[in-house]
């Protein structure tokens, strides 16, 4: 069963609670929250204060995607704010395994993310420390970008690798996913699908989640 994680980056921030309610009622499985620091990526978005305030308005698990340098500094803040899953980028920390253990020790699910150009072997020695791997299918920083076609092969290689090692680790993908390519990426092996623009820029926000699920 695939899971849909709407990214609130594409939502109307002036009425965030309402926008979140729409996807929750529409059958979203997770709420994807993109945290950017203006250093790791060329954009600044939201911090723990916002996460804490929207937590009161939503019962979905919070999937917090940290696109920030030295994420270890803020893991505890996001955990306290209400994160259920915390994702750190392998490119953003010198101590990936320590970061992942910090997340697990706080009782949360840990996820490691790879930028499009980062090879899969960077995960070889942390596969026992992750619940999920996030493959970026665009370069992180902005919503509304085009899916990078070479990522389909990367998803398939990761799936084969995890199957070969008999690891039940979720494969999340993020960037440029919509009804036209969700089948391709799920066929390749992705099972947690982030979608920002496809959902929030649609005329029928809630209905789009069903449409995405049906397109698989
Ligand atoms: C990009 C973010 C994504 C983004 C996806 O840096 O990590 O989560 O919001 O947006 P779409 O679905 O519009 O590509
Ligand atoms: Zn994201």
PDB file of C-alpha atoms and ligand atoms in Angstrom:
ATOM      1  CA  UNK A   1       0.000   0.000   0.000  1.00  0.00           C
ATOM      2  CA  UNK A   2       1.454   3.362  -0.936  1.00  0.00           C
ATOM      3  CA  UNK A   3       1.289   6.370   1.349  1.00  0.00           C
ATOM      4  CA  UNK A   4       0.704   9.942   0.255  1.00  0.00           C
ATOM      5  CA  UNK A   5       2.502  12.720   2.107  1.00  0.00           C
ATOM      6  CA  UNK A   6       1.247  16.160   1.010  1.00  0.00           C
ATOM      7  CA  UNK A   7       3.941  18.819   1.326  1.00  0.00           C
ATOM      8  CA  UNK A   8       2.613  21.971   2.953  1.00  0.00           C
ATOM      9  CA  UNK A   9       5.313  23.971   1.170  1.00  0.00           C
ATOM     10  CA  UNK A  10       2.821  24.452  -1.653  1.00  0.00           C
ATOM     11  CA  UNK A  11      -0.066  25.370   0.683  1.00  0.00           C
ATOM     12  CA  UNK A  12      -1.424  28.858   1.355  1.00  0.00           C
ATOM     13  CA  UNK A  13       0.473  29.738   4.539  1.00  0.00           C
ATOM     14  CA  UNK A  14      -2.027  32.434   5.493  1.00  0.00           C
ATOM     15  CA  UNK A  15      -4.587  29.723   6.233  1.00  0.00           C
ATOM     16  CA  UNK A  16      -2.397  26.789   7.064  1.00  0.00           C
ATOM     17  CA  UNK A  17      -4.662  24.956   9.529  1.00  0.00           C
ATOM     18  CA  UNK A  18      -7.494  24.943   6.997  1.00  0.00           C
ATOM     19  CA  UNK A  19      -5.171  23.747   4.225  1.00  0.00           C
ATOM     20  CA  UNK A  20      -3.926  20.921   6.427  1.00  0.00           C
ATOM     21  CA  UNK A  21      -7.475  19.914   7.337  1.00  0.00           C
ATOM     22  CA  UNK A  22      -8.241  19.537   3.628  1.00  0.00           C
ATOM     23  CA  UNK A  23      -5.527  16.932   3.063  1.00  0.00           C
ATOM     24  CA  UNK A  24      -6.269  15.149   6.322  1.00  0.00           C
ATOM     25  CA  UNK A  25      -9.917  14.788   5.304  1.00  0.00           C
ATOM     26  CA  UNK A  26      -8.841  13.848   1.793  1.00  0.00           C
ATOM     27  CA  UNK A  27      -7.043  10.722   3.014  1.00  0.00           C
ATOM     28  CA  UNK A  28      -3.412  11.826   3.362  1.00  0.00           C
ATOM     29  CA  UNK A  29      -1.245   9.356   5.273  1.00  0.00           C
ATOM     30  CA  UNK A  30       1.462  11.728   6.495  1.00  0.00           C
ATOM     31  CA  UNK A  31       1.986  15.473   6.581  1.00  0.00           C
ATOM     32  CA  UNK A  32       5.286  16.416   4.912  1.00  0.00           C
ATOM     33  CA  UNK A  33       6.913  19.512   6.395  1.00  0.00           C
ATOM     34  CA  UNK A  34       9.846  21.056   4.526  1.00  0.00           C
ATOM     35  CA  UNK A  35      12.317  22.840   6.774  1.00  0.00           C
ATOM     36  CA  UNK A  36      14.915  24.966   4.936  1.00  0.00           C
ATOM     37  CA  UNK A  37      17.670  27.109   6.393  1.00  0.00           C
ATOM     38  CA  UNK A  38      18.978  29.244   3.517  1.00  0.00           C
ATOM     39  CA  UNK A  39      22.355  27.454   3.764  1.00  0.00           C
ATOM     40  CA  UNK A  40      21.881  23.829   2.814  1.00  0.00           C
ATOM     41  CA  UNK A  41      19.305  24.978   0.278  1.00  0.00           C
ATOM     42  CA  UNK A  42      18.722  28.430  -1.194  1.00  0.00           C
ATOM     43  CA  UNK A  43      15.396  29.016   0.554  1.00  0.00           C
ATOM     44  CA  UNK A  44      14.066  29.603   4.071  1.00  0.00           C
ATOM     45  CA  UNK A  45      10.806  28.082   5.238  1.00  0.00           C
ATOM     46  CA  UNK A  46       9.483  27.027   8.601  1.00  0.00           C
ATOM     47  CA  UNK A  47      10.871  26.208  12.018  1.00  0.00           C
ATOM     48  CA  UNK A  48       9.810  24.356  15.175  1.00  0.00           C
ATOM     49  CA  UNK A  49       7.429  27.127  16.302  1.00  0.00           C
ATOM     50  CA  UNK A  50       5.215  26.601  13.273  1.00  0.00           C
ATOM     51  CA  UNK A  51       5.410  22.829  13.597  1.00  0.00           C
ATOM     52  CA  UNK A  52       4.275  23.086  17.213  1.00  0.00           C
ATOM     53  CA  UNK A  53       1.320  25.285  16.383  1.00  0.00           C
ATOM     54  CA  UNK A  54       0.033  23.183  13.489  1.00  0.00           C
ATOM     55  CA  UNK A  55       0.373  20.017  15.591  1.00  0.00           C
ATOM     56  CA  UNK A  56      -2.737  21.146  17.484  1.00  0.00           C
ATOM     57  CA  UNK A  57      -4.723  21.119  14.265  1.00  0.00           C
ATOM     58  CA  UNK A  58      -3.719  17.797  12.760  1.00  0.00           C
ATOM     59  CA  UNK A  59      -3.709  14.140  13.728  1.00  0.00           C
ATOM     60  CA  UNK A  60      -1.563  12.904  10.840  1.00  0.00           C
ATOM     61  CA  UNK A  61       1.992  11.767  11.576  1.00  0.00           C
ATOM     62  CA  UNK A  62       4.396  14.651  10.965  1.00  0.00           C
ATOM     63  CA  UNK A  63       7.086  13.839   8.420  1.00  0.00           C
ATOM     64  CA  UNK A  64       9.677  16.548   9.017  1.00  0.00           C
ATOM     65  CA  UNK A  65      12.205  16.935   6.206  1.00  0.00           C
ATOM     66  CA  UNK A  66      15.215  18.872   7.467  1.00  0.00           C
ATOM     67  CA  UNK A  67      17.051  20.607   4.636  1.00  0.00           C
ATOM     68  CA  UNK A  68      19.400  22.321   7.055  1.00  0.00           C
ATOM     69  CA  UNK A  69      23.133  22.225   7.805  1.00  0.00           C
ATOM     70  CA  UNK A  70      24.140  20.427  10.997  1.00  0.00           C
ATOM     71  CA  UNK A  71      20.678  19.011  11.656  1.00  0.00           C
ATOM     72  CA  UNK A  72      21.887  17.501  14.965  1.00  0.00           C
ATOM     73  CA  UNK A  73      21.515  20.971  16.515  1.00  0.00           C
ATOM     74  CA  UNK A  74      17.762  21.020  15.960  1.00  0.00           C
ATOM     75  CA  UNK A  75      16.602  17.410  16.124  1.00  0.00           C
ATOM     76  CA  UNK A  76      15.458  17.743  19.724  1.00  0.00           C
ATOM     77  CA  UNK A  77      13.554  20.976  19.000  1.00  0.00           C
ATOM     78  CA  UNK A  78      11.636  19.357  16.166  1.00  0.00           C
ATOM     79  CA  UNK A  79      10.943  16.268  18.262  1.00  0.00           C
ATOM     80  CA  UNK A  80       9.477  18.453  21.012  1.00  0.00           C
ATOM     81  CA  UNK A  81       7.483  20.408  18.447  1.00  0.00           C
ATOM     82  CA  UNK A  82       5.708  17.221  17.372  1.00  0.00           C
ATOM     83  CA  UNK A  83       7.715  15.486  14.646  1.00  0.00           C
ATOM     84  CA  UNK A  84       7.012  11.763  14.252  1.00  0.00           C
ATOM     85  CA  UNK A  85       9.549  11.128  11.504  1.00  0.00           C
ATOM     86  CA  UNK A  86      12.686  13.212  11.096  1.00  0.00           C
ATOM     87  CA  UNK A  87      14.675  13.185   7.880  1.00  0.00           C
ATOM     88  CA  UNK A  88      18.266  14.395   7.701  1.00  0.00           C
ATOM     89  CA  UNK A  89      20.333  14.769   4.546  1.00  0.00           C
ATOM     90  CA  UNK A  90      23.522  12.733   4.282  1.00  0.00           C
ATOM     91  CA  UNK A  91      25.156  15.797   2.679  1.00  0.00           C
ATOM     92  CA  UNK A  92      24.282  18.060   5.619  1.00  0.00           C
ATOM     93  CA  UNK A  93      26.068  16.402   8.525  1.00  0.00           C
ATOM     94  CA  UNK A  94      29.538  15.019   9.246  1.00  0.00           C
ATOM     95  CA  UNK A  95      28.032  12.514  11.646  1.00  0.00           C
ATOM     96  CA  UNK A  96      25.145  10.860   9.885  1.00  0.00           C
ATOM     97  CA  UNK A  97      24.970   7.779  12.076  1.00  0.00           C
ATOM     98  CA  UNK A  98      24.988   9.900  15.241  1.00  0.00           C
ATOM     99  CA  UNK A  99      22.136  12.017  13.874  1.00  0.00           C
ATOM    100  CA  UNK A 100      20.056   8.976  13.033  1.00  0.00           C
ATOM    101  CA  UNK A 101      20.663   7.479  16.479  1.00  0.00           C
ATOM    102  CA  UNK A 102      19.632  10.769  18.107  1.00  0.00           C
ATOM    103  CA  UNK A 103      16.321  10.597  16.260  1.00  0.00           C
ATOM    104  CA  UNK A 104      15.741   6.942  17.193  1.00  0.00           C
ATOM    105  CA  UNK A 105      16.711   7.568  20.812  1.00  0.00           C
ATOM    106  CA  UNK A 106      14.003  10.229  20.987  1.00  0.00           C
ATOM    107  CA  UNK A 107      11.517   7.518  20.031  1.00  0.00           C
ATOM    108  CA  UNK A 108      10.921   8.804  16.489  1.00  0.00           C
ATOM    109  CA  UNK A 109      11.353   7.262  13.074  1.00  0.00           C
ATOM    110  CA  UNK A 110      14.622   8.147  11.379  1.00  0.00           C
ATOM    111  CA  UNK A 111      15.056   8.791   7.691  1.00  0.00           C
ATOM    112  CA  UNK A 112      18.149   9.592   5.622  1.00  0.00           C
ATOM    113  CA  UNK A 113      17.752  11.703   2.478  1.00  0.00           C
ATOM    114  CA  UNK A 114      19.915  11.777  -0.646  1.00  0.00           C
ATOM    115  CA  UNK A 115      20.110  14.603  -3.147  1.00  0.00           C
ATOM    116  CA  UNK A 116      19.739  13.507  -6.769  1.00  0.00           C
ATOM    117  CA  UNK A 117      23.523  13.316  -7.398  1.00  0.00           C
ATOM    118  CA  UNK A 118      24.389  11.536  -4.142  1.00  0.00           C
ATOM    119  CA  UNK A 119      25.099   7.835  -4.669  1.00  0.00           C
ATOM    120  CA  UNK A 120      23.214   5.066  -2.863  1.00  0.00           C
ATOM    121  CA  UNK A 121      26.375   3.588  -1.360  1.00  0.00           C
ATOM    122  CA  UNK A 122      26.534   6.518   1.107  1.00  0.00           C
ATOM    123  CA  UNK A 123      23.833   4.607   3.003  1.00  0.00           C
ATOM    124  CA  UNK A 124      25.697   1.287   3.134  1.00  0.00           C
ATOM    125  CA  UNK A 125      26.690   1.485   6.789  1.00  0.00           C
ATOM    126  CA  UNK A 126      23.555   3.099   8.202  1.00  0.00           C
ATOM    127  CA  UNK A 127      20.871   0.752   6.948  1.00  0.00           C
ATOM    128  CA  UNK A 128      20.349  -0.587  10.477  1.00  0.00           C
ATOM    129  CA  UNK A 129      19.718   2.941  11.721  1.00  0.00           C
ATOM    130  CA  UNK A 130      16.969   4.048   9.341  1.00  0.00           C
ATOM    131  CA  UNK A 131      13.256   3.354   9.050  1.00  0.00           C
ATOM    132  CA  UNK A 132      13.023   5.136   5.729  1.00  0.00           C
ATOM    133  CA  UNK A 133      15.219   6.472   2.926  1.00  0.00           C
ATOM    134  CA  UNK A 134      14.180   9.639   1.103  1.00  0.00           C
ATOM    135  CA  UNK A 135      15.345   9.959  -2.471  1.00  0.00           C
ATOM    136  CA  UNK A 136      15.107  13.523  -3.729  1.00  0.00           C
ATOM    137  CA  UNK A 137      13.746  13.476  -7.256  1.00  0.00           C
ATOM    138  CA  UNK A 138      14.466  17.195  -7.741  1.00  0.00           C
ATOM    139  CA  UNK A 139      17.250  19.309  -6.254  1.00  0.00           C
ATOM    140  CA  UNK A 140      15.893  20.420  -2.885  1.00  0.00           C
ATOM    141  CA  UNK A 141      14.923  24.003  -2.175  1.00  0.00           C
ATOM    142  CA  UNK A 142      11.705  24.701  -3.999  1.00  0.00           C
ATOM    143  CA  UNK A 143       8.368  23.163  -4.808  1.00  0.00           C
ATOM    144  CA  UNK A 144       7.018  22.942  -8.334  1.00  0.00           C
ATOM    145  CA  UNK A 145      10.161  21.624 -10.038  1.00  0.00           C
ATOM    146  CA  UNK A 146      10.341  18.951 -12.734  1.00  0.00           C
ATOM    147  CA  UNK A 147      10.975  15.315 -11.852  1.00  0.00           C
ATOM    148  CA  UNK A 148      14.507  14.220 -12.856  1.00  0.00           C
ATOM    149  CA  UNK A 149      13.983  11.152 -15.096  1.00  0.00           C
ATOM    150  CA  UNK A 150      17.246   9.441 -14.054  1.00  0.00           C
ATOM    151  CA  UNK A 151      15.777   9.045 -10.550  1.00  0.00           C
ATOM    152  CA  UNK A 152      13.556   6.163 -11.628  1.00  0.00           C
ATOM    153  CA  UNK A 153      16.616   3.955 -12.045  1.00  0.00           C
ATOM    154  CA  UNK A 154      17.933   5.125  -8.677  1.00  0.00           C
ATOM    155  CA  UNK A 155      14.664   4.191  -6.956  1.00  0.00           C
ATOM    156  CA  UNK A 156      14.750   0.758  -8.609  1.00  0.00           C
ATOM    157  CA  UNK A 157      18.383   0.191  -7.548  1.00  0.00           C
ATOM    158  CA  UNK A 158      17.576   1.102  -3.963  1.00  0.00           C
ATOM    159  CA  UNK A 159      14.563  -1.205  -3.957  1.00  0.00           C
ATOM    160  CA  UNK A 160      16.671  -4.091  -5.311  1.00  0.00           C
ATOM    161  CA  UNK A 161      19.372  -3.426  -2.768  1.00  0.00           C
ATOM    162  CA  UNK A 162      16.933  -3.398   0.170  1.00  0.00           C
ATOM    163  CA  UNK A 163      15.205  -6.550  -1.088  1.00  0.00           C
ATOM    164  CA  UNK A 164      18.534  -8.307  -1.503  1.00  0.00           C
ATOM    165  CA  UNK A 165      19.466  -7.428   2.081  1.00  0.00           C
ATOM    166  CA  UNK A 166      15.962  -8.354   3.259  1.00  0.00           C
ATOM    167  CA  UNK A 167      15.431  -4.935   4.874  1.00  0.00           C
ATOM    168  CA  UNK A 168      11.937  -3.563   5.262  1.00  0.00           C
ATOM    169  CA  UNK A 169      12.781   0.108   4.920  1.00  0.00           C
ATOM    170  CA  UNK A 170      10.326   2.557   3.357  1.00  0.00           C
ATOM    171  CA  UNK A 171      11.357   4.364   0.183  1.00  0.00           C
ATOM    172  CA  UNK A 172      10.063   7.922   0.114  1.00  0.00           C
ATOM    173  CA  UNK A 173      10.446  10.131  -2.915  1.00  0.00           C
ATOM    174  CA  UNK A 174      10.141  13.863  -3.036  1.00  0.00           C
ATOM    175  CA  UNK A 175       9.863  16.342  -5.884  1.00  0.00           C
ATOM    176  CA  UNK A 176       7.957  16.684  -9.122  1.00  0.00           C
ATOM    177  CA  UNK A 177       5.489  13.869  -8.490  1.00  0.00           C
ATOM    178  CA  UNK A 178       1.950  14.003  -9.847  1.00  0.00           C
ATOM    179  CA  UNK A 179      -0.741  11.817 -11.376  1.00  0.00           C
ATOM    180  CA  UNK A 180       1.292  11.482 -14.583  1.00  0.00           C
ATOM    181  CA  UNK A 181       4.376   9.865 -13.030  1.00  0.00           C
ATOM    182  CA  UNK A 182       3.279   8.344  -9.708  1.00  0.00           C
ATOM    183  CA  UNK A 183       2.813   4.963 -11.360  1.00  0.00           C
ATOM    184  CA  UNK A 184       6.348   5.001 -12.767  1.00  0.00           C
ATOM    185  CA  UNK A 185       7.952   5.726  -9.390  1.00  0.00           C
ATOM    186  CA  UNK A 186       5.844   3.274  -7.414  1.00  0.00           C
ATOM    187  CA  UNK A 187       6.515   0.563 -10.006  1.00  0.00           C
ATOM    188  CA  UNK A 188      10.201   1.268  -9.455  1.00  0.00           C
ATOM    189  CA  UNK A 189       9.745   0.658  -5.712  1.00  0.00           C
ATOM    190  CA  UNK A 190       8.798   3.897  -3.942  1.00  0.00           C
ATOM    191  CA  UNK A 191       6.036   3.505  -1.354  1.00  0.00           C
ATOM    192  CA  UNK A 192       5.856   6.904   0.384  1.00  0.00           C
ATOM    193  CA  UNK A 193       5.095   9.679  -2.065  1.00  0.00           C
ATOM    194  CA  UNK A 194       5.537  13.357  -1.286  1.00  0.00           C
ATOM    195  CA  UNK A 195       3.476  15.706  -3.420  1.00  0.00           C
ATOM    196  CA  UNK A 196       3.275  19.466  -2.960  1.00  0.00           C
ATOM    197  CA  UNK A 197       2.163  21.326  -6.075  1.00  0.00           C
ATOM    198  CA  UNK A 198       0.235  18.385  -7.507  1.00  0.00           C
ATOM    199  CA  UNK A 199      -2.032  18.470  -4.452  1.00  0.00           C
ATOM    200  CA  UNK A 200      -2.118  22.069  -3.315  1.00  0.00           C
ATOM    201  CA  UNK A 201      -2.220  23.706  -6.731  1.00  0.00           C
ATOM    202  CA  UNK A 202      -5.076  21.449  -7.803  1.00  0.00           C
ATOM    203  CA  UNK A 203      -8.685  22.712  -7.923  1.00  0.00           C
ATOM    204  CA  UNK A 204      -9.734  19.772  -5.785  1.00  0.00           C
ATOM    205  CA  UNK A 205      -7.100  19.446  -3.076  1.00  0.00           C
ATOM    206  CA  UNK A 206      -8.785  16.625  -1.158  1.00  0.00           C
ATOM    207  CA  UNK A 207      -9.831  14.771  -4.320  1.00  0.00           C
ATOM    208  CA  UNK A 208      -6.293  14.839  -5.677  1.00  0.00           C
ATOM    209  CA  UNK A 209      -5.084  12.435  -2.984  1.00  0.00           C
ATOM    210  CA  UNK A 210      -7.598   9.809  -4.117  1.00  0.00           C
ATOM    211  CA  UNK A 211      -6.646  10.533  -7.711  1.00  0.00           C
ATOM    212  CA  UNK A 212      -2.961   9.964  -6.972  1.00  0.00           C
ATOM    213  CA  UNK A 213      -3.722   6.687  -5.193  1.00  0.00           C
ATOM    214  CA  UNK A 214      -5.899   5.562  -8.095  1.00  0.00           C
ATOM    215  CA  UNK A 215      -3.180   6.411 -10.617  1.00  0.00           C
ATOM    216  CA  UNK A 216      -0.958   3.681  -9.206  1.00  0.00           C
TER     217      UNK A 216
HETATM  218  C1  LIG B   1      11.704  20.324  -2.190  1.00  0.00           C
HETATM  219  C2  LIG B   1      10.865  19.786  -1.059  1.00  0.00           C
HETATM  220  C3  LIG B   1       9.643  19.086  -1.518  1.00  0.00           C
HETATM  221  C4  LIG B   1       8.685  19.924  -2.289  1.00  0.00           C
HETATM  222  C5  LIG B   1       7.923  19.047  -3.229  1.00  0.00           C
HETATM  223  O1  LIG B   1      12.903  20.803  -1.703  1.00  0.00           O
HETATM  224  O2  LIG B   1      11.599  18.861  -0.279  1.00  0.00           O
HETATM  225  O3  LIG B   1       8.990  18.423  -0.450  1.00  0.00           O
HETATM  226  O4  LIG B   1       7.789  20.627  -1.487  1.00  0.00           O
HETATM  227  O5  LIG B   1       7.136  19.860  -4.005  1.00  0.00           O
HETATM  228  P1  LIG B   1       6.557  19.404  -5.422  1.00  0.00           P
HETATM  229  O6  LIG B   1       5.689  18.205  -5.183  1.00  0.00           O
HETATM  230  O7  LIG B   1       5.818  20.611  -5.844  1.00  0.00           O
HETATM  231  O8  LIG B   1       7.732  19.087  -6.302  1.00  0.00           O
HETATM  232 ZN1  LIG B   2      10.477  17.539   1.225  1.00  0.00          ZN
END
